[in-house]
Amino acid sequence: MNKFVGRAVKTLAGVAAGALIVGSASAADLAAPEPAVAAEVPSVVDLAFGVAGVNDYLFRGLSQTHGDPAIQGYAELQAYGFYAGVWGSSIKDFATDPSMEIDLYGGYRTTIGAFGIDVGGLYYYYPGERTPAGVKQLDYWELYAKPSVTVFDVVSLTGNFYWTTDYVNVSGDGYYLSVIPKVAIPLSSFPDLGFYVSGELGKQWVKNEKLFGARNFLADYMTWNIGAGVTYKAMTLDVRYSDTDLKKGECLGYTGFKSTCDERVMVKLAFDTAFSKLK
């Protein structure tokens, strides 16, 4: 789940001799969900994996495919709460023209009663990047913490906090904070079928970033989404509305386009399972 600031780099390079475009912050469940499966802590070694198709890959409210579909997939090794995995997605219209996005991640997650915690780190990797003069590669890292609480087994509230000192490789401190409420609607007569409604409210901050001699050119912004989904065994169909408060000029600073940060509807069809669940 990543950033288009690389496209913005190309855009800013083109206008460096003229007016400086004031941009906005970066390029995810979730709603654009995070790559890992939200599974219970395994007591033995297991391998979770999945594939998904989306009509538009959104990361923190910003399109990573310029409104086009994307194919995504992951594999995650789990053992006694520890996990390590790889997640990948097709992307489009990045300034450095990478072939795809690959996220390498690992951490530890556990639950104690109704409370859960997930801590770890991830590295955003863009293979095959081209770096014209003045343009840097986009690869960068983030650390994260995700506390959660579940009430009555059907209502959950998850917090997300991400931090980096090298946001999208432009030497800026990046912070992302969000909260995700979710209500599951189980059907006792159909144990393989379920419904849920969920949303996310988040904010992205980027501080002290530097590009072409300019600092703090990326605007802080809010993003939100709300949607619903249906699950059947290992399959999930999720539909949600997403938007940000970025202005067109600020969006240009993030993605190199004025129309990739506005309201849109994302549809995702996913298949998620693990070897322990195969029979």
PDB file of C-alpha atoms in Angstrom:
ATOM      1  CA  MET A   1       0.000   0.000   0.000  1.00  0.00           C
ATOM      2  CA  ASN A   2       2.034   2.888  -1.029  1.00  0.00           C
ATOM      3  CA  LYS A   3       2.814   6.120  -2.498  1.00  0.00           C
ATOM      4  CA  PHE A   4       2.730   8.085  -5.591  1.00  0.00           C
ATOM      5  CA  VAL A   5       4.983  10.800  -4.392  1.00  0.00           C
ATOM      6  CA  GLY A   6       7.359   9.459  -7.002  1.00  0.00           C
ATOM      7  CA  ARG A   7       4.987  10.742  -9.655  1.00  0.00           C
ATOM      8  CA  ALA A   8       4.900  14.022  -7.794  1.00  0.00           C
ATOM      9  CA  VAL A   9       8.692  14.117  -7.934  1.00  0.00           C
ATOM     10  CA  LYS A  10       8.493  14.036 -11.698  1.00  0.00           C
ATOM     11  CA  THR A  11       5.839  16.718 -11.693  1.00  0.00           C
ATOM     12  CA  LEU A  12       7.807  18.973  -9.362  1.00  0.00           C
ATOM     13  CA  ALA A  13      10.911  18.494 -11.449  1.00  0.00           C
ATOM     14  CA  GLY A  14       9.020  19.798 -14.436  1.00  0.00           C
ATOM     15  CA  VAL A  15       7.930  22.942 -12.611  1.00  0.00           C
ATOM     16  CA  ALA A  16      11.077  23.505 -10.563  1.00  0.00           C
ATOM     17  CA  ALA A  17      11.988  26.475 -12.714  1.00  0.00           C
ATOM     18  CA  GLY A  18       8.532  27.953 -12.233  1.00  0.00           C
ATOM     19  CA  ALA A  19       6.020  27.953  -9.416  1.00  0.00           C
ATOM     20  CA  LEU A  20       6.462  25.373  -6.657  1.00  0.00           C
ATOM     21  CA  ILE A  21       3.423  23.131  -6.438  1.00  0.00           C
ATOM     22  CA  VAL A  22       2.305  22.575  -2.864  1.00  0.00           C
ATOM     23  CA  GLY A  23       1.510  18.899  -2.586  1.00  0.00           C
ATOM     24  CA  SER A  24      -0.127  16.575  -0.239  1.00  0.00           C
ATOM     25  CA  ALA A  25       0.817  13.527   1.563  1.00  0.00           C
ATOM     26  CA  SER A  26       1.174  10.035   0.354  1.00  0.00           C
ATOM     27  CA  ALA A  27      -0.188   7.374  -1.560  1.00  0.00           C
ATOM     28  CA  ALA A  28      -4.183   1.310   2.480  1.00  0.00           C
ATOM     29  CA  ASP A  29      -7.609  -2.811   5.158  1.00  0.00           C
ATOM     30  CA  LEU A  30      -7.896  -1.749   4.856  1.00  0.00           C
ATOM     31  CA  ALA A  31     -10.175  -0.171   3.165  1.00  0.00           C
ATOM     32  CA  ALA A  32      -7.539  -0.547   1.757  1.00  0.00           C
ATOM     33  CA  PRO A  33      -6.772  -3.333   4.090  1.00  0.00           C
ATOM     34  CA  GLU A  34      -3.406  -4.210   5.340  1.00  0.00           C
ATOM     35  CA  PRO A  35      -1.788  -7.280   3.843  1.00  0.00           C
ATOM     36  CA  ALA A  36      -1.931  -9.696   6.756  1.00  0.00           C
ATOM     37  CA  VAL A  37      -4.922 -11.892   7.487  1.00  0.00           C
ATOM     38  CA  ALA A  38      -6.662 -10.905  10.713  1.00  0.00           C
ATOM     39  CA  ALA A  39      -6.420 -14.413  12.069  1.00  0.00           C
ATOM     40  CA  GLU A  40      -6.150 -15.658  15.629  1.00  0.00           C
ATOM     41  CA  VAL A  41      -2.661 -16.306  16.945  1.00  0.00           C
ATOM     42  CA  PRO A  42      -1.690 -19.784  15.706  1.00  0.00           C
ATOM     43  CA  SER A  43      -0.319 -22.296  18.212  1.00  0.00           C
ATOM     44  CA  VAL A  44       1.643 -24.080  15.502  1.00  0.00           C
ATOM     45  CA  VAL A  45       3.426 -23.057  12.348  1.00  0.00           C
ATOM     46  CA  ASP A  46       1.001 -22.126   9.599  1.00  0.00           C
ATOM     47  CA  LEU A  47       1.054 -20.451   6.195  1.00  0.00           C
ATOM     48  CA  ALA A  48      -1.709 -18.009   5.317  1.00  0.00           C
ATOM     49  CA  PHE A  49      -2.174 -16.824   1.752  1.00  0.00           C
ATOM     50  CA  GLY A  50      -4.663 -15.049  -0.452  1.00  0.00           C
ATOM     51  CA  VAL A  51      -5.409 -13.233  -3.687  1.00  0.00           C
ATOM     52  CA  ALA A  52      -7.685 -10.306  -4.478  1.00  0.00           C
ATOM     53  CA  GLY A  53      -8.952  -8.193  -7.326  1.00  0.00           C
ATOM     54  CA  VAL A  54      -9.934  -4.530  -6.851  1.00  0.00           C
ATOM     55  CA  ASN A  55     -11.443  -2.011  -9.229  1.00  0.00           C
ATOM     56  CA  ASP A  56      -9.083   0.651  -7.820  1.00  0.00           C
ATOM     57  CA  TYR A  57      -6.105   0.214  -5.474  1.00  0.00           C
ATOM     58  CA  LEU A  58      -6.463   2.831  -2.730  1.00  0.00           C
ATOM     59  CA  PHE A  59      -3.795   3.498  -0.130  1.00  0.00           C
ATOM     60  CA  ARG A  60      -4.805   5.885   2.635  1.00  0.00           C
ATOM     61  CA  GLY A  61      -7.436   7.308   0.322  1.00  0.00           C
ATOM     62  CA  LEU A  62      -5.153   7.836  -2.695  1.00  0.00           C
ATOM     63  CA  SER A  63      -5.391   5.792  -5.886  1.00  0.00           C
ATOM     64  CA  GLN A  64      -2.261   3.823  -6.754  1.00  0.00           C
ATOM     65  CA  THR A  65      -3.590   2.736 -10.149  1.00  0.00           C
ATOM     66  CA  HIS A  66      -5.042   6.027 -11.456  1.00  0.00           C
ATOM     67  CA  GLY A  67      -8.536   4.588 -11.106  1.00  0.00           C
ATOM     68  CA  ASP A  68      -7.777   1.300 -12.856  1.00  0.00           C
ATOM     69  CA  PRO A  69      -8.131  -2.279 -11.472  1.00  0.00           C
ATOM     70  CA  ALA A  70      -5.342  -4.103  -9.642  1.00  0.00           C
ATOM     71  CA  ILE A  71      -4.451  -7.701  -8.825  1.00  0.00           C
ATOM     72  CA  GLN A  72      -3.048  -8.370  -5.361  1.00  0.00           C
ATOM     73  CA  GLY A  73      -1.767 -11.321  -3.375  1.00  0.00           C
ATOM     74  CA  TYR A  74       0.174 -12.304  -0.272  1.00  0.00           C
ATOM     75  CA  ALA A  75       1.722 -15.158   1.672  1.00  0.00           C
ATOM     76  CA  GLU A  76       2.382 -15.062   5.416  1.00  0.00           C
ATOM     77  CA  LEU A  77       4.274 -17.503   7.630  1.00  0.00           C
ATOM     78  CA  GLN A  78       2.887 -17.629  11.195  1.00  0.00           C
ATOM     79  CA  ALA A  79       4.293 -19.263  14.339  1.00  0.00           C
ATOM     80  CA  TYR A  80       3.206 -18.690  17.947  1.00  0.00           C
ATOM     81  CA  GLY A  81       2.123 -15.126  17.302  1.00  0.00           C
ATOM     82  CA  PHE A  82       5.139 -14.141  15.214  1.00  0.00           C
ATOM     83  CA  TYR A  83       4.659 -13.620  11.489  1.00  0.00           C
ATOM     84  CA  ALA A  84       6.547 -12.651   8.347  1.00  0.00           C
ATOM     85  CA  GLY A  85       5.071 -12.125   4.932  1.00  0.00           C
ATOM     86  CA  VAL A  86       5.142 -10.595   1.493  1.00  0.00           C
ATOM     87  CA  TRP A  87       2.303  -8.691  -0.185  1.00  0.00           C
ATOM     88  CA  GLY A  88       2.219  -7.485  -3.784  1.00  0.00           C
ATOM     89  CA  SER A  89       0.022  -5.401  -6.060  1.00  0.00           C
ATOM     90  CA  SER A  90      -0.041  -4.078  -9.577  1.00  0.00           C
ATOM     91  CA  ILE A  91       0.280  -0.267  -9.776  1.00  0.00           C
ATOM     92  CA  LYS A  92       0.145   2.392 -12.492  1.00  0.00           C
ATOM     93  CA  ASP A  93       1.543   5.824 -13.415  1.00  0.00           C
ATOM     94  CA  PHE A  94       4.378   6.128 -10.904  1.00  0.00           C
ATOM     95  CA  ALA A  95       7.097   8.593 -11.948  1.00  0.00           C
ATOM     96  CA  THR A  96       9.834   5.961 -11.612  1.00  0.00           C
ATOM     97  CA  ASP A  97       7.767   3.391 -13.542  1.00  0.00           C
ATOM     98  CA  PRO A  98       8.217   0.358 -11.230  1.00  0.00           C
ATOM     99  CA  SER A  99       6.806  -2.966 -12.376  1.00  0.00           C
ATOM    100  CA  MET A 100       4.756  -3.435  -9.178  1.00  0.00           C
ATOM    101  CA  GLU A 101       4.651  -2.792  -5.444  1.00  0.00           C
ATOM    102  CA  ILE A 102       6.017  -5.398  -3.027  1.00  0.00           C
ATOM    103  CA  ASP A 103       5.617  -5.032   0.738  1.00  0.00           C
ATOM    104  CA  LEU A 104       7.867  -7.098   3.006  1.00  0.00           C
ATOM    105  CA  TYR A 105       6.601  -7.184   6.583  1.00  0.00           C
ATOM    106  CA  GLY A 106       6.903  -8.963   9.899  1.00  0.00           C
ATOM    107  CA  GLY A 107       5.896  -8.645  13.526  1.00  0.00           C
ATOM    108  CA  TYR A 108       4.029 -10.123  16.446  1.00  0.00           C
ATOM    109  CA  ARG A 109       0.290 -10.238  17.185  1.00  0.00           C
ATOM    110  CA  THR A 110      -1.600 -11.688  20.114  1.00  0.00           C
ATOM    111  CA  THR A 111      -4.877 -11.406  22.004  1.00  0.00           C
ATOM    112  CA  ILE A 112      -5.604 -11.323  25.732  1.00  0.00           C
ATOM    113  CA  GLY A 113      -9.297 -11.691  26.340  1.00  0.00           C
ATOM    114  CA  ALA A 114     -11.099  -8.988  24.392  1.00  0.00           C
ATOM    115  CA  PHE A 115      -7.893  -7.042  23.704  1.00  0.00           C
ATOM    116  CA  GLY A 116      -5.390  -7.512  20.910  1.00  0.00           C
ATOM    117  CA  ILE A 117      -2.107  -5.995  19.797  1.00  0.00           C
ATOM    118  CA  ASP A 118      -0.161  -6.220  16.548  1.00  0.00           C
ATOM    119  CA  VAL A 119       3.296  -4.622  16.286  1.00  0.00           C
ATOM    120  CA  GLY A 120       5.809  -4.850  13.481  1.00  0.00           C
ATOM    121  CA  GLY A 121       7.462  -3.210  10.528  1.00  0.00           C
ATOM    122  CA  LEU A 122       7.254  -3.231   6.755  1.00  0.00           C
ATOM    123  CA  TYR A 123       9.344  -2.209   3.783  1.00  0.00           C
ATOM    124  CA  TYR A 124       7.762  -0.833   0.609  1.00  0.00           C
ATOM    125  CA  TYR A 125       9.756  -2.033  -2.385  1.00  0.00           C
ATOM    126  CA  TYR A 126       9.236  -0.968  -6.011  1.00  0.00           C
ATOM    127  CA  PRO A 127      11.226  -3.249  -8.340  1.00  0.00           C
ATOM    128  CA  GLY A 128      12.387  -2.068 -11.744  1.00  0.00           C
ATOM    129  CA  GLU A 129      12.338   1.646 -10.942  1.00  0.00           C
ATOM    130  CA  ARG A 130      13.865   4.111 -13.364  1.00  0.00           C
ATOM    131  CA  THR A 131      15.501   7.138 -11.773  1.00  0.00           C
ATOM    132  CA  PRO A 132      15.948  10.123 -14.110  1.00  0.00           C
ATOM    133  CA  ALA A 133      18.158  12.974 -12.945  1.00  0.00           C
ATOM    134  CA  GLY A 134      16.790  14.481  -9.747  1.00  0.00           C
ATOM    135  CA  VAL A 135      14.377  11.622  -9.074  1.00  0.00           C
ATOM    136  CA  LYS A 136      14.960   9.215  -6.171  1.00  0.00           C
ATOM    137  CA  GLN A 137      13.743   5.666  -5.752  1.00  0.00           C
ATOM    138  CA  LEU A 138      10.563   5.364  -3.709  1.00  0.00           C
ATOM    139  CA  ASP A 139      11.508   2.433  -1.437  1.00  0.00           C
ATOM    140  CA  TYR A 140      11.050   3.173   2.269  1.00  0.00           C
ATOM    141  CA  TRP A 141      10.096   1.577   5.620  1.00  0.00           C
ATOM    142  CA  GLU A 142       7.478   2.036   8.343  1.00  0.00           C
ATOM    143  CA  LEU A 143       6.958   0.711  11.871  1.00  0.00           C
ATOM    144  CA  TYR A 144       3.432   0.116  13.129  1.00  0.00           C
ATOM    145  CA  ALA A 145       1.294  -0.689  16.163  1.00  0.00           C
ATOM    146  CA  LYS A 146      -2.349  -1.828  16.000  1.00  0.00           C
ATOM    147  CA  PRO A 147      -4.228  -2.180  19.296  1.00  0.00           C
ATOM    148  CA  SER A 148      -7.772  -3.562  19.178  1.00  0.00           C
ATOM    149  CA  VAL A 149     -10.724  -4.423  21.380  1.00  0.00           C
ATOM    150  CA  THR A 150     -13.731  -6.665  20.686  1.00  0.00           C
ATOM    151  CA  VAL A 151     -17.097  -6.424  22.435  1.00  0.00           C
ATOM    152  CA  PHE A 152     -19.756  -9.160  22.414  1.00  0.00           C
ATOM    153  CA  ASP A 153     -17.712 -10.993  19.749  1.00  0.00           C
ATOM    154  CA  VAL A 154     -19.286  -8.883  16.978  1.00  0.00           C
ATOM    155  CA  VAL A 155     -18.185  -5.274  17.570  1.00  0.00           C
ATOM    156  CA  SER A 156     -14.512  -4.358  17.243  1.00  0.00           C
ATOM    157  CA  LEU A 157     -12.442  -1.193  17.301  1.00  0.00           C
ATOM    158  CA  THR A 158      -8.909  -1.184  15.876  1.00  0.00           C
ATOM    159  CA  GLY A 159      -6.351   1.599  16.009  1.00  0.00           C
ATOM    160  CA  ASN A 160      -3.511   1.989  13.503  1.00  0.00           C
ATOM    161  CA  PHE A 161      -0.313   3.960  14.020  1.00  0.00           C
ATOM    162  CA  TYR A 162       2.451   4.037  11.372  1.00  0.00           C
ATOM    163  CA  TRP A 163       5.728   5.929  11.644  1.00  0.00           C
ATOM    164  CA  THR A 164       8.821   6.462   9.502  1.00  0.00           C
ATOM    165  CA  THR A 165      11.762   8.873   9.342  1.00  0.00           C
ATOM    166  CA  ASP A 166      12.079   8.595   5.560  1.00  0.00           C
ATOM    167  CA  TYR A 167       8.591   8.954   4.140  1.00  0.00           C
ATOM    168  CA  VAL A 168       8.590   7.844   0.508  1.00  0.00           C
ATOM    169  CA  ASN A 169      12.348   8.348   0.534  1.00  0.00           C
ATOM    170  CA  VAL A 170      12.117  12.160   0.685  1.00  0.00           C
ATOM    171  CA  SER A 171      13.788  12.444   4.123  1.00  0.00           C
ATOM    172  CA  GLY A 172      10.575  13.382   5.906  1.00  0.00           C
ATOM    173  CA  ASP A 173       8.996  12.095   9.100  1.00  0.00           C
ATOM    174  CA  GLY A 174       5.709  10.385   8.308  1.00  0.00           C
ATOM    175  CA  TYR A 175       2.893   9.556  10.736  1.00  0.00           C
ATOM    176  CA  TYR A 176      -0.416   7.888   9.985  1.00  0.00           C
ATOM    177  CA  LEU A 177      -3.090   7.442  12.649  1.00  0.00           C
ATOM    178  CA  SER A 178      -6.513   5.894  12.101  1.00  0.00           C
ATOM    179  CA  VAL A 179      -9.367   4.120  13.835  1.00  0.00           C
ATOM    180  CA  ILE A 180     -11.445   1.307  12.284  1.00  0.00           C
ATOM    181  CA  PRO A 181     -14.814   0.371  13.818  1.00  0.00           C
ATOM    182  CA  LYS A 182     -16.421  -2.846  12.575  1.00  0.00           C
ATOM    183  CA  VAL A 183     -19.678  -4.637  13.302  1.00  0.00           C
ATOM    184  CA  ALA A 184     -20.043  -8.278  12.256  1.00  0.00           C
ATOM    185  CA  ILE A 185     -23.477  -9.702  11.503  1.00  0.00           C
ATOM    186  CA  PRO A 186     -23.307 -13.492  11.915  1.00  0.00           C
ATOM    187  CA  LEU A 187     -26.068 -15.739  10.616  1.00  0.00           C
ATOM    188  CA  SER A 188     -26.612 -18.707  12.916  1.00  0.00           C
ATOM    189  CA  SER A 189     -28.601 -20.578  10.266  1.00  0.00           C
ATOM    190  CA  PHE A 190     -25.789 -20.150   7.718  1.00  0.00           C
ATOM    191  CA  PRO A 191     -22.449 -20.558   9.538  1.00  0.00           C
ATOM    192  CA  ASP A 192     -20.416 -20.185   6.335  1.00  0.00           C
ATOM    193  CA  LEU A 193     -22.099 -16.880   5.458  1.00  0.00           C
ATOM    194  CA  GLY A 194     -21.553 -13.558   7.214  1.00  0.00           C
ATOM    195  CA  PHE A 195     -21.989  -9.821   6.805  1.00  0.00           C
ATOM    196  CA  TYR A 196     -20.219  -6.807   8.261  1.00  0.00           C
ATOM    197  CA  VAL A 197     -20.134  -3.023   8.116  1.00  0.00           C
ATOM    198  CA  SER A 198     -16.954  -1.057   8.791  1.00  0.00           C
ATOM    199  CA  GLY A 199     -15.291   2.277   8.309  1.00  0.00           C
ATOM    200  CA  GLU A 200     -12.039   4.110   8.837  1.00  0.00           C
ATOM    201  CA  LEU A 201     -11.105   7.654   9.826  1.00  0.00           C
ATOM    202  CA  GLY A 202      -7.434   8.519   9.504  1.00  0.00           C
ATOM    203  CA  LYS A 203      -4.928  11.324   9.175  1.00  0.00           C
ATOM    204  CA  GLN A 204      -1.547  11.450   7.422  1.00  0.00           C
ATOM    205  CA  TRP A 205       1.163  13.827   8.601  1.00  0.00           C
ATOM    206  CA  VAL A 206       4.477  14.425   6.809  1.00  0.00           C
ATOM    207  CA  LYS A 207       7.053  16.718   8.400  1.00  0.00           C
ATOM    208  CA  ASN A 208      10.399  18.152   7.280  1.00  0.00           C
ATOM    209  CA  GLU A 209      10.387  16.402   3.918  1.00  0.00           C
ATOM    210  CA  LYS A 210      12.766  17.871   1.355  1.00  0.00           C
ATOM    211  CA  LEU A 211      12.589  17.823  -2.429  1.00  0.00           C
ATOM    212  CA  PHE A 212      14.415  20.078  -4.889  1.00  0.00           C
ATOM    213  CA  GLY A 213      15.459  22.303  -1.996  1.00  0.00           C
ATOM    214  CA  ALA A 214      11.891  22.822  -0.766  1.00  0.00           C
ATOM    215  CA  ARG A 215      10.699  21.623   2.632  1.00  0.00           C
ATOM    216  CA  ASN A 216       7.230  20.766   3.916  1.00  0.00           C
ATOM    217  CA  PHE A 217       5.695  20.646   0.438  1.00  0.00           C
ATOM    218  CA  LEU A 218       3.315  17.787   1.298  1.00  0.00           C
ATOM    219  CA  ALA A 219       0.081  18.778   3.021  1.00  0.00           C
ATOM    220  CA  ASP A 220      -1.281  16.859   5.992  1.00  0.00           C
ATOM    221  CA  TYR A 221      -4.666  15.359   5.153  1.00  0.00           C
ATOM    222  CA  MET A 222      -7.654  13.430   6.447  1.00  0.00           C
ATOM    223  CA  THR A 223      -9.060  10.311   4.801  1.00  0.00           C
ATOM    224  CA  TRP A 224     -12.152   8.266   5.528  1.00  0.00           C
ATOM    225  CA  ASN A 225     -14.135   5.355   4.167  1.00  0.00           C
ATOM    226  CA  ILE A 226     -17.279   3.429   4.985  1.00  0.00           C
ATOM    227  CA  GLY A 227     -18.530   0.185   3.524  1.00  0.00           C
ATOM    228  CA  ALA A 228     -19.957  -3.272   3.953  1.00  0.00           C
ATOM    229  CA  GLY A 229     -19.009  -6.783   3.011  1.00  0.00           C
ATOM    230  CA  VAL A 230     -20.253 -10.308   2.726  1.00  0.00           C
ATOM    231  CA  THR A 231     -18.153 -13.377   3.505  1.00  0.00           C
ATOM    232  CA  TYR A 232     -18.677 -16.935   2.354  1.00  0.00           C
ATOM    233  CA  LYS A 233     -16.136 -19.438   3.628  1.00  0.00           C
ATOM    234  CA  ALA A 234     -12.785 -18.103   2.389  1.00  0.00           C
ATOM    235  CA  MET A 235     -14.220 -15.461   0.050  1.00  0.00           C
ATOM    236  CA  THR A 236     -15.007 -11.822   0.834  1.00  0.00           C
ATOM    237  CA  LEU A 237     -16.786  -9.214  -1.277  1.00  0.00           C
ATOM    238  CA  ASP A 238     -16.236  -5.698   0.077  1.00  0.00           C
ATOM    239  CA  VAL A 239     -17.745  -2.460  -1.270  1.00  0.00           C
ATOM    240  CA  ARG A 240     -16.877   0.932   0.221  1.00  0.00           C
ATOM    241  CA  TYR A 241     -16.948   4.663  -0.345  1.00  0.00           C
ATOM    242  CA  SER A 242     -13.657   6.533   0.178  1.00  0.00           C
ATOM    243  CA  ASP A 243     -12.616  10.182   0.157  1.00  0.00           C
ATOM    244  CA  THR A 244      -9.978  12.662   1.402  1.00  0.00           C
ATOM    245  CA  ASP A 245      -9.911  16.380   2.172  1.00  0.00           C
ATOM    246  CA  LEU A 246      -7.039  17.059  -0.238  1.00  0.00           C
ATOM    247  CA  LYS A 247      -7.459  19.891  -2.718  1.00  0.00           C
ATOM    248  CA  LYS A 248      -6.565  19.277  -6.350  1.00  0.00           C
ATOM    249  CA  GLY A 249      -3.265  21.149  -6.104  1.00  0.00           C
ATOM    250  CA  GLU A 250      -2.331  19.231  -2.965  1.00  0.00           C
ATOM    251  CA  CYS A 251      -3.248  15.951  -4.637  1.00  0.00           C
ATOM    252  CA  LEU A 252      -0.917  16.861  -7.489  1.00  0.00           C
ATOM    253  CA  GLY A 253       1.934  17.034  -4.994  1.00  0.00           C
ATOM    254  CA  TYR A 254       1.234  13.504  -3.823  1.00  0.00           C
ATOM    255  CA  THR A 255       0.380  11.618  -6.963  1.00  0.00           C
ATOM    256  CA  GLY A 256       1.220  13.841  -9.908  1.00  0.00           C
ATOM    257  CA  PHE A 257      -2.486  14.015 -10.776  1.00  0.00           C
ATOM    258  CA  LYS A 258      -5.363  16.189  -9.586  1.00  0.00           C
ATOM    259  CA  SER A 259      -8.045  13.496  -9.667  1.00  0.00           C
ATOM    260  CA  THR A 260      -6.570  10.567  -7.708  1.00  0.00           C
ATOM    261  CA  CYS A 261      -7.442  11.831  -4.211  1.00  0.00           C
ATOM    262  CA  ASP A 262     -11.159  12.522  -4.599  1.00  0.00           C
ATOM    263  CA  GLU A 263     -14.207  10.475  -3.675  1.00  0.00           C
ATOM    264  CA  ARG A 264     -14.626   7.044  -5.227  1.00  0.00           C
ATOM    265  CA  VAL A 265     -16.120   3.607  -4.670  1.00  0.00           C
ATOM    266  CA  MET A 266     -13.830   0.606  -4.248  1.00  0.00           C
ATOM    267  CA  VAL A 267     -14.992  -2.958  -4.876  1.00  0.00           C
ATOM    268  CA  LYS A 268     -12.790  -5.836  -3.741  1.00  0.00           C
ATOM    269  CA  LEU A 269     -13.196  -9.584  -4.173  1.00  0.00           C
ATOM    270  CA  ALA A 270     -10.741 -11.564  -2.045  1.00  0.00           C
ATOM    271  CA  PHE A 271      -9.902 -15.168  -1.218  1.00  0.00           C
ATOM    272  CA  ASP A 272      -8.024 -15.743   2.068  1.00  0.00           C
ATOM    273  CA  THR A 273      -7.140 -19.031   3.709  1.00  0.00           C
ATOM    274  CA  ALA A 274      -4.315 -20.979   5.360  1.00  0.00           C
ATOM    275  CA  PHE A 275      -2.892 -24.469   5.112  1.00  0.00           C
ATOM    276  CA  SER A 276      -4.407 -25.310   8.500  1.00  0.00           C
ATOM    277  CA  LYS A 277      -7.872 -24.606   7.083  1.00  0.00           C
ATOM    278  CA  LEU A 278      -7.512 -26.749   3.977  1.00  0.00           C
ATOM    279  CA  LYS A 279      -9.255 -30.097   4.225  1.00  0.00           C
TER     280      LYS A 279
END
